[in-house]
Short mmCIF file of C-alpha atoms in Angstrom, two decimals:
data_model
loop_
_atom_site.label_atom_id
_atom_site.label_comp_id
_atom_site.label_asym_id
_atom_site.label_seq_id
_atom_site.Cartn_x
_atom_site.Cartn_y
_atom_site.Cartn_z
CA MET D 1 -20.62 -27.14 43.56
CA SER D 2 -17.84 -28.76 45.38
CA GLY D 3 -15.25 -29.73 43.25
CA ARG D 4 -15.07 -33.51 45.95
CA VAL D 5 -17.93 -34.68 43.63
CA PHE D 6 -16.03 -34.52 41.00
CA GLN D 7 -12.70 -35.50 41.48
CA ASN D 8 -14.64 -38.83 42.67
CA ILE D 9 -15.60 -39.44 39.13
CA VAL D 10 -12.78 -38.47 37.50
CA LEU D 11 -10.12 -40.53 39.52
CA GLN D 12 -12.80 -43.61 38.40
CA PHE D 13 -11.12 -42.53 35.14
CA LYS D 14 -7.37 -43.59 36.09
CA ASP D 15 -6.93 -46.60 35.33
CA ALA D 16 -9.55 -46.49 32.13
CA VAL D 17 -7.76 -43.84 30.31
CA ASP D 18 -3.93 -43.18 29.09
CA THR D 19 -3.97 -39.63 29.82
CA GLU D 20 -4.72 -36.82 33.05
CA ILE D 21 -7.82 -35.96 32.79
CA GLY D 22 -10.27 -33.23 34.90
CA VAL D 23 -11.75 -30.44 35.71
CA ILE D 24 -11.61 -26.24 35.74
CA ASP D 25 -14.10 -23.79 36.73
CA ALA D 26 -15.77 -20.95 34.97
CA GLU D 27 -12.51 -18.87 36.67
CA GLY D 28 -10.15 -21.51 34.98
CA THR D 29 -9.26 -22.93 38.46
CA VAL D 30 -8.15 -27.07 38.84
CA ILE D 31 -10.98 -28.32 40.77
CA ALA D 32 -10.09 -31.77 40.50
CA CYS D 33 -7.84 -34.06 38.64
CA THR D 34 -6.69 -37.72 38.17
CA GLU D 35 -3.14 -35.59 38.57
CA LEU D 36 -3.33 -34.75 42.68
CA SER D 37 -1.01 -31.66 42.04
CA GLU D 38 -2.63 -30.10 39.36
CA ILE D 39 -5.21 -29.02 42.16
CA GLY D 40 -5.79 -25.60 43.08
CA SER D 41 -3.68 -24.46 38.97
CA HIS D 42 -5.21 -20.95 37.43
CA TRP D 43 -5.67 -21.56 33.29
CA ASN D 44 -7.07 -18.30 33.63
CA GLU D 45 -5.71 -17.86 29.55
CA LEU D 46 -7.57 -20.49 28.26
CA VAL D 47 -10.89 -18.88 29.44
CA ASN D 48 -11.50 -16.68 26.56
CA SER D 49 -11.03 -19.81 23.73
CA ILE D 50 -13.30 -22.40 25.67
CA ASN D 51 -16.12 -19.94 25.40
CA ASP D 52 -15.15 -18.35 22.25
CA ALA D 53 -14.96 -21.59 20.95
CA GLU D 54 -17.69 -22.75 18.14
CA GLU D 55 -17.22 -26.76 18.91
CA SER D 56 -18.35 -28.57 22.02
CA VAL D 57 -14.94 -30.66 22.04
CA ILE D 58 -11.59 -28.25 20.82
CA PRO D 59 -7.90 -27.97 21.62
CA VAL D 60 -6.41 -25.37 23.59
CA GLY D 61 -3.50 -25.14 25.45
CA GLY D 62 -1.67 -28.85 24.86
CA LYS D 63 -5.22 -29.67 26.32
CA THR D 64 -8.78 -30.84 24.81
CA PHE D 65 -11.83 -29.44 26.32
CA LYS D 66 -15.03 -30.64 27.07
CA ALA D 67 -17.69 -28.03 28.30
CA LEU D 68 -20.30 -29.64 31.06
CA SER D 69 -23.51 -29.30 30.13
CA GLY D 70 -25.76 -25.88 31.47
CA TRP D 71 -22.98 -23.69 29.63
CA ASN D 72 -24.69 -20.34 27.78
CA GLY D 73 -22.31 -18.93 26.11
CA HIS D 74 -19.86 -19.24 29.27
CA PHE D 75 -19.32 -22.63 30.85
CA ASP D 76 -19.40 -22.72 34.38
CA PHE D 77 -17.29 -25.88 34.54
CA ALA D 78 -15.13 -27.61 31.96
CA VAL D 79 -13.88 -31.06 31.91
CA PHE D 80 -10.59 -31.21 29.96
CA ALA D 81 -7.42 -34.53 28.94
CA TYR D 82 -3.66 -33.52 28.04
CA GLY D 83 -3.14 -34.18 24.94
CA GLU D 84 -4.84 -32.53 21.64
CA ASN D 85 -5.61 -35.85 19.58
CA GLU D 86 -8.06 -38.54 18.96
CA MET D 87 -7.15 -39.94 22.02
CA SER D 88 -7.77 -36.81 24.31
CA ARG D 89 -10.39 -35.99 22.98
CA ALA D 90 -12.50 -39.66 23.20
CA ALA D 91 -11.39 -39.66 26.72
CA CYS D 92 -12.35 -36.18 27.23
CA SER D 93 -15.91 -36.79 25.96
CA MET D 94 -16.54 -39.65 27.90
CA ALA D 95 -15.69 -38.11 31.23
CA ALA D 96 -17.77 -34.87 29.98
CA VAL D 97 -20.91 -38.15 29.40
CA ALA D 98 -19.90 -39.59 33.84
CA LEU D 99 -19.33 -35.34 34.78
CA ASN D 100 -22.32 -34.01 33.44
CA ALA D 101 -24.69 -37.19 35.23
CA ALA D 102 -23.24 -36.24 38.26
CA LYS D 103 -23.48 -32.42 37.89
CA SER D 104 -27.18 -33.22 36.93
CA TYR D 105 -27.77 -35.61 39.80
CA TYR D 106 -26.38 -32.71 43.13
CA GLU D 107 -27.40 -29.45 41.39
CA GLU D 108 -31.02 -31.80 41.36
CA LYS D 109 -30.29 -33.38 44.79
CA TYR D 110 -29.78 -29.30 46.42
CA ASP D 111 -32.35 -27.62 44.48
CA LYS D 112 -35.39 -30.17 46.02
CA VAL D 113 -33.55 -29.69 49.43
CA SER D 114 -34.27 -25.03 48.57
CA PHE D 115 -37.63 -26.86 47.06
CA ILE D 116 -38.15 -28.50 49.84
CA LYS D 117 -37.24 -25.52 52.58
CA ASN D 118 -39.61 -23.10 50.86
CA ILE D 119 -42.37 -24.67 51.20
CA ILE D 120 -42.25 -26.01 54.70
CA SER D 121 -41.34 -22.13 54.92
CA ASP D 122 -44.27 -21.31 53.24
CA ASN D 123 -41.90 -19.28 51.15
CA ILE D 124 -43.10 -19.85 48.10
CA MET D 125 -46.32 -18.85 45.35
CA LEU D 126 -48.17 -21.04 44.64
CA SER D 127 -47.69 -20.73 40.93
CA ASP D 128 -44.30 -20.85 41.39
CA LEU D 129 -44.19 -24.16 43.14
CA TYR D 130 -45.73 -26.00 40.47
CA ILE D 131 -43.43 -24.98 38.20
CA ARG D 132 -40.76 -26.22 40.68
CA ALA D 133 -42.00 -29.15 40.85
CA LYS D 134 -42.82 -30.01 37.25
CA GLU D 135 -38.82 -29.43 36.90
CA LEU D 136 -37.98 -31.51 39.38
CA HIS D 137 -40.52 -34.62 38.82
CA VAL D 138 -41.79 -33.60 41.93
CA GLU D 139 -45.33 -35.54 42.28
CA THR D 140 -47.65 -32.46 43.52
CA GLU D 141 -50.93 -35.05 44.47
CA LEU D 142 -49.51 -37.26 46.85
CA ASN D 143 -49.43 -38.36 50.78
CA ARG D 144 -46.63 -37.39 52.52
CA GLY D 145 -46.15 -37.54 56.39
CA VAL D 146 -44.22 -34.94 57.91
CA PHE D 147 -41.71 -35.16 61.21
CA LEU D 148 -40.07 -32.61 62.83
CA ILE D 149 -37.48 -34.32 65.06
CA ARG D 150 -35.88 -32.02 67.75
CA ARG D 151 -33.02 -32.60 70.10
CA LEU D 152 -33.39 -32.87 73.43
CA ASP D 153 -30.37 -32.10 74.77
CA GLU D 154 -28.00 -29.70 72.50
CA HIS D 155 -24.82 -31.77 73.31
CA PHE D 156 -26.39 -34.50 71.25
CA GLU D 157 -24.91 -34.66 68.17
CA GLY D 158 -26.43 -37.95 67.06
CA LEU D 159 -29.19 -35.62 65.39
CA THR D 160 -27.89 -35.58 62.00
CA VAL D 161 -30.00 -35.15 58.45
CA GLU D 162 -27.18 -38.36 57.64
CA ALA D 163 -28.60 -40.17 60.83
CA VAL D 164 -32.31 -39.47 59.79
CA GLN D 165 -31.56 -40.61 56.03
CA ASN D 166 -30.24 -43.54 57.25
CA ILE D 167 -33.25 -44.94 59.34
CA PHE D 168 -35.34 -44.63 56.10
CA PRO D 169 -32.63 -45.15 52.85
CA ASP D 170 -35.07 -44.83 50.14
CA ARG D 171 -34.52 -41.53 49.38
CA GLN D 172 -37.73 -41.88 46.53
CA THR D 173 -39.90 -42.13 49.56
CA SER D 174 -38.21 -40.63 52.48
CA PHE D 175 -37.04 -36.72 52.70
CA ALA D 176 -34.97 -35.92 55.32
CA LEU D 177 -33.48 -32.24 55.99
CA SER D 178 -31.96 -29.91 58.24
CA MET D 179 -33.58 -27.12 59.69
CA GLY D 180 -31.31 -25.02 61.95
CA GLU D 181 -29.39 -26.21 64.41
CA SER D 182 -31.36 -28.92 66.52
CA ASP D 183 -34.16 -29.26 63.82
CA VAL D 184 -34.12 -32.05 61.09
CA VAL D 185 -37.77 -33.16 59.02
CA LEU D 186 -38.62 -36.16 58.03
CA ILE D 187 -41.45 -35.91 54.91
CA GLN D 188 -42.20 -39.76 53.98
CA GLN D 189 -44.62 -40.73 51.29
CA LEU D 190 -47.76 -42.89 52.70
CA GLY D 191 -50.08 -44.90 51.14
CA GLU D 192 -53.80 -44.09 50.07
CA ASN D 193 -54.75 -45.19 53.55
CA VAL D 194 -52.39 -44.66 56.76
CA SER D 195 -53.60 -44.02 60.18
CA THR D 196 -52.05 -41.09 62.92
CA ARG D 197 -51.23 -44.99 64.68
CA ASP D 198 -49.47 -45.51 61.50
CA LEU D 199 -46.87 -42.05 62.21
CA GLU D 200 -47.01 -43.03 65.88
CA LYS D 201 -44.62 -46.25 65.11
CA THR D 202 -42.54 -44.58 62.63
CA ALA D 203 -42.19 -41.41 64.77
CA GLN D 204 -41.19 -44.25 68.05
CA LEU D 205 -38.88 -46.01 65.51
CA ILE D 206 -37.45 -42.51 64.77
CA GLU D 207 -36.96 -41.68 68.47
CA GLU D 208 -35.82 -45.25 69.67
CA THR D 209 -33.29 -45.63 66.71
CA LEU D 210 -31.61 -42.81 67.94
CA ARG D 211 -31.48 -43.11 71.41
CA GLU D 212 -28.49 -42.94 73.83
CA ASN D 213 -27.46 -45.75 76.13
CA GLY D 214 -31.51 -46.51 76.48
CA GLU D 215 -31.84 -42.31 77.41
CA SER D 216 -34.48 -40.27 74.83
CA MET D 217 -32.33 -37.40 73.07
CA VAL D 218 -35.21 -35.93 70.57
CA VAL D 219 -38.60 -35.82 70.68
CA VAL D 220 -41.08 -36.56 67.49
CA GLY D 221 -43.90 -34.16 66.68
CA ILE D 222 -46.02 -35.41 63.56
CA GLY D 223 -48.08 -32.61 61.75
CA THR D 224 -51.28 -33.89 59.87
CA VAL D 225 -51.41 -36.54 56.48
CA ALA D 226 -50.34 -34.01 53.86
CA ALA D 227 -52.09 -34.75 51.22
CA HIS D 228 -50.53 -31.91 48.42
CA LEU D 229 -47.11 -30.46 48.65
CA ARG D 230 -49.10 -27.34 49.21
CA ASP D 231 -50.25 -28.93 52.56
CA LEU D 232 -46.57 -29.08 54.00
CA ALA D 233 -46.18 -26.66 54.74
CA LYS D 234 -49.40 -26.44 57.78
CA SER D 235 -48.13 -30.33 58.06
CA TYR D 236 -44.77 -28.86 59.04
CA LYS D 237 -46.56 -26.15 61.78
CA GLU D 238 -48.28 -28.31 63.21
CA ALA D 239 -45.73 -30.73 63.88
CA GLN D 240 -43.69 -27.90 64.84
CA ILE D 241 -46.97 -26.86 68.19
CA ALA D 242 -47.13 -30.79 68.70
CA ILE D 243 -43.66 -30.24 70.49
CA GLU D 244 -44.46 -26.49 72.18
CA VAL D 245 -48.23 -27.96 73.35
CA GLY D 246 -46.51 -32.03 74.33
CA LYS D 247 -43.50 -29.66 76.22
CA VAL D 248 -46.91 -28.43 78.56
CA PHE D 249 -48.42 -31.09 78.40
CA ASP D 250 -46.74 -34.50 77.77
CA THR D 251 -43.54 -33.80 79.70
CA GLU D 252 -43.15 -37.56 79.09
CA LYS D 253 -43.66 -38.07 75.94
CA TYR D 254 -41.46 -38.25 72.80
CA VAL D 255 -43.87 -38.97 70.22
CA VAL D 256 -47.14 -36.35 70.27
CA SER D 257 -49.15 -36.25 67.25
CA TYR D 258 -51.28 -32.91 66.58
CA GLU D 259 -54.03 -34.89 66.09
CA ASN D 260 -54.02 -36.56 70.06
CA LEU D 261 -53.35 -32.95 71.56
CA GLY D 262 -56.76 -31.86 72.41
CA ILE D 263 -57.74 -29.61 74.14
CA GLY D 264 -54.06 -28.83 75.11
CA ARG D 265 -53.85 -27.51 71.79
CA LEU D 266 -56.34 -25.02 72.10
CA ILE D 267 -54.90 -23.39 75.35
CA TYR D 268 -52.13 -23.21 73.98
CA GLN D 269 -53.21 -21.04 71.05
CA LEU D 270 -55.31 -18.23 73.86
CA PRO D 271 -54.19 -15.55 74.62
CA THR D 272 -53.14 -15.34 77.84
CA THR D 273 -54.64 -12.10 79.37
CA LEU D 274 -58.06 -14.28 79.07
CA CYS D 275 -56.07 -18.03 80.61
CA GLU D 276 -55.84 -15.65 83.97
CA MET D 277 -59.06 -13.98 83.06
CA PHE D 278 -60.65 -17.65 82.98
CA LEU D 279 -58.88 -18.78 85.83
CA GLN D 280 -60.36 -16.14 88.31
CA GLU D 281 -63.82 -16.96 86.62
CA VAL D 282 -63.82 -20.47 88.04
CA PHE D 283 -61.90 -19.56 90.86
CA LYS D 284 -63.63 -16.91 93.01
CA LYS D 285 -63.62 -18.37 96.40
CA ASN D 286 -60.14 -18.80 96.04
CA PRO D 287 -57.52 -19.37 94.00
CA ILE D 288 -56.23 -22.84 92.82
CA ASP D 289 -53.19 -22.46 94.49
CA SER D 290 -54.31 -22.89 98.04
CA LEU D 291 -55.01 -26.49 97.55
CA ASP D 292 -52.29 -28.41 99.33
CA LYS D 293 -50.09 -31.69 97.16
CA GLU D 294 -51.98 -34.48 98.53
CA THR D 295 -55.20 -32.49 97.41
CA LEU D 296 -53.81 -32.17 93.81
CA PHE D 297 -52.84 -35.51 94.08
CA THR D 298 -56.21 -36.79 94.19
CA ILE D 299 -57.70 -34.33 91.94
CA ASN D 300 -55.31 -36.23 89.31
CA LYS D 301 -56.15 -39.51 90.79
CA PHE D 302 -59.89 -38.82 90.23
CA PHE D 303 -59.67 -37.90 87.20
CA GLU D 304 -56.94 -40.30 85.99
CA ASN D 305 -59.67 -42.56 86.42
CA ASN D 306 -62.86 -41.56 84.99
CA LEU D 307 -64.18 -40.04 87.78
CA VAL D 308 -65.08 -43.54 89.21
CA LEU D 309 -65.07 -43.23 93.14
CA SER D 310 -64.12 -47.28 94.45
CA GLU D 311 -61.70 -47.08 91.34
CA THR D 312 -59.81 -44.12 92.63
CA ALA D 313 -60.26 -45.00 96.74
CA ARG D 314 -58.45 -48.60 95.80
CA LYS D 315 -55.62 -46.42 93.73
CA LEU D 316 -54.96 -43.78 96.29
CA PHE D 317 -55.27 -47.29 99.69
CA VAL D 318 -57.96 -44.80 101.61
CA HIS D 319 -62.03 -45.68 102.16
CA ARG D 320 -64.26 -44.18 99.89
CA ASN D 321 -65.97 -42.41 102.31
CA THR D 322 -62.82 -40.87 103.10
CA LEU D 323 -61.81 -39.61 99.32
CA VAL D 324 -65.87 -38.48 99.32
CA TYR D 325 -64.71 -36.94 102.77
CA ARG D 326 -62.21 -34.75 100.23
CA LEU D 327 -63.90 -33.93 97.30
CA GLU D 328 -66.21 -32.32 99.62
CA LYS D 329 -63.88 -30.29 101.68
CA ILE D 330 -62.82 -29.75 97.59
CA LYS D 331 -66.15 -27.99 96.37
CA LYS D 332 -66.05 -25.59 100.02
CA LEU D 333 -62.72 -24.30 98.75
CA THR D 334 -63.86 -24.25 95.10
CA GLY D 335 -66.99 -24.12 94.21
CA LEU D 336 -66.69 -27.44 92.22
CA ASP D 337 -68.29 -30.76 92.59
CA LEU D 338 -66.18 -32.80 90.76
CA ARG D 339 -68.79 -35.70 91.29
CA GLU D 340 -70.57 -33.41 88.70
CA PHE D 341 -69.63 -33.52 85.47
CA ASP D 342 -69.54 -30.67 84.36
CA ASP D 343 -67.64 -29.40 86.75
CA ALA D 344 -64.59 -31.63 87.13
CA ILE D 345 -64.18 -30.16 82.87
CA THR D 346 -63.92 -26.56 84.52
CA PHE D 347 -61.48 -27.96 87.27
CA LYS D 348 -59.69 -30.66 83.88
CA VAL D 349 -59.45 -27.31 81.90
CA ALA D 350 -58.30 -24.87 84.85
CA LEU D 351 -55.69 -27.05 85.92
CA MET D 352 -54.50 -27.19 82.14
CA VAL D 353 -54.48 -23.95 81.80
CA LYS D 354 -52.69 -23.40 84.98
CA LYS D 355 -49.68 -25.80 83.82
CA TYR D 356 -49.81 -23.67 80.08
CA LEU D 357 -49.63 -20.18 81.87
CA ALA D 358 -47.20 -21.32 84.26
CA SER D 359 -45.01 -23.03 81.02
CA ARG D 360 -45.10 -18.91 80.09
CA GLY D 361 -43.72 -17.86 83.38
CA ILE D 362 -46.97 -16.62 84.31
CA GLU D 363 -48.01 -16.88 87.70
CA ALA D 364 -51.77 -17.09 88.33
#
């Protein structure tokens, strides 16, 4: 535990009590004190006396000591006040109350971070999860959203736990923690009826707040709602998948929800060998690479306009018959008639599979 936490507390007592007070650790080193020059001093000779004392507040070596809570035979930290009189005893007791509160808050906060990290990393047994949740006063059955915020530019320094937590300052309902150099996870308490759209709005707020000079610096992945603490690991993995799949199929999006990944989620989980076999079976006549850029552009526009000939022709600024001619040409090359729904679906999936393999460095 950092001595800085204690130092902030003891300094507040400087004008309230007429004596110097401070804190020593289990080795007798002064880690906080109203008299700054004492910090770092070693009082090893006093440790045994404090450990062996039968009373909670004891005078020793011209000072009065009181071990902080958590002491079981050997103290971790002890507060001290100069002098061995009643005033020193009272000052020591008062300071111990405040320092115990700070110690409990710090340890509980730290333990919660470790606890949540173990849950989302799937590194805790279910029986232990219930025990630790009870100890840390964490509700088990509660709707929570999991947002994975990943830095896009390694030089961007604005993605920190503090930056994310400041967007949602209520630490009772929103909890941010670091998961590596490039990732911050936000776990947020949700209401009963929360839609995917509501989660996307929260993610959008995060992404927009962390922009730098109007440029997107992070991508936010959203998992499904976790209705129980044990579901946080599943939701976290889904948020990871959302970012990875989005990186392949939705490169222009900076907010990606697992629930909206569609068929891309399925393709991403297929073995690459199976994907290669699929492309070979679909394009028996000619490989997909035989289609030039203009033809692929036409195909994509046709899909964007829901296979409607007239609307696609209008968007391409060509005559309807010209578009029909192009589609006939595609049919001859590939054996697939994109005007037929089943063939269009097959071709659309094939394009996505091709894109997925390319992202893995595989040319098919």
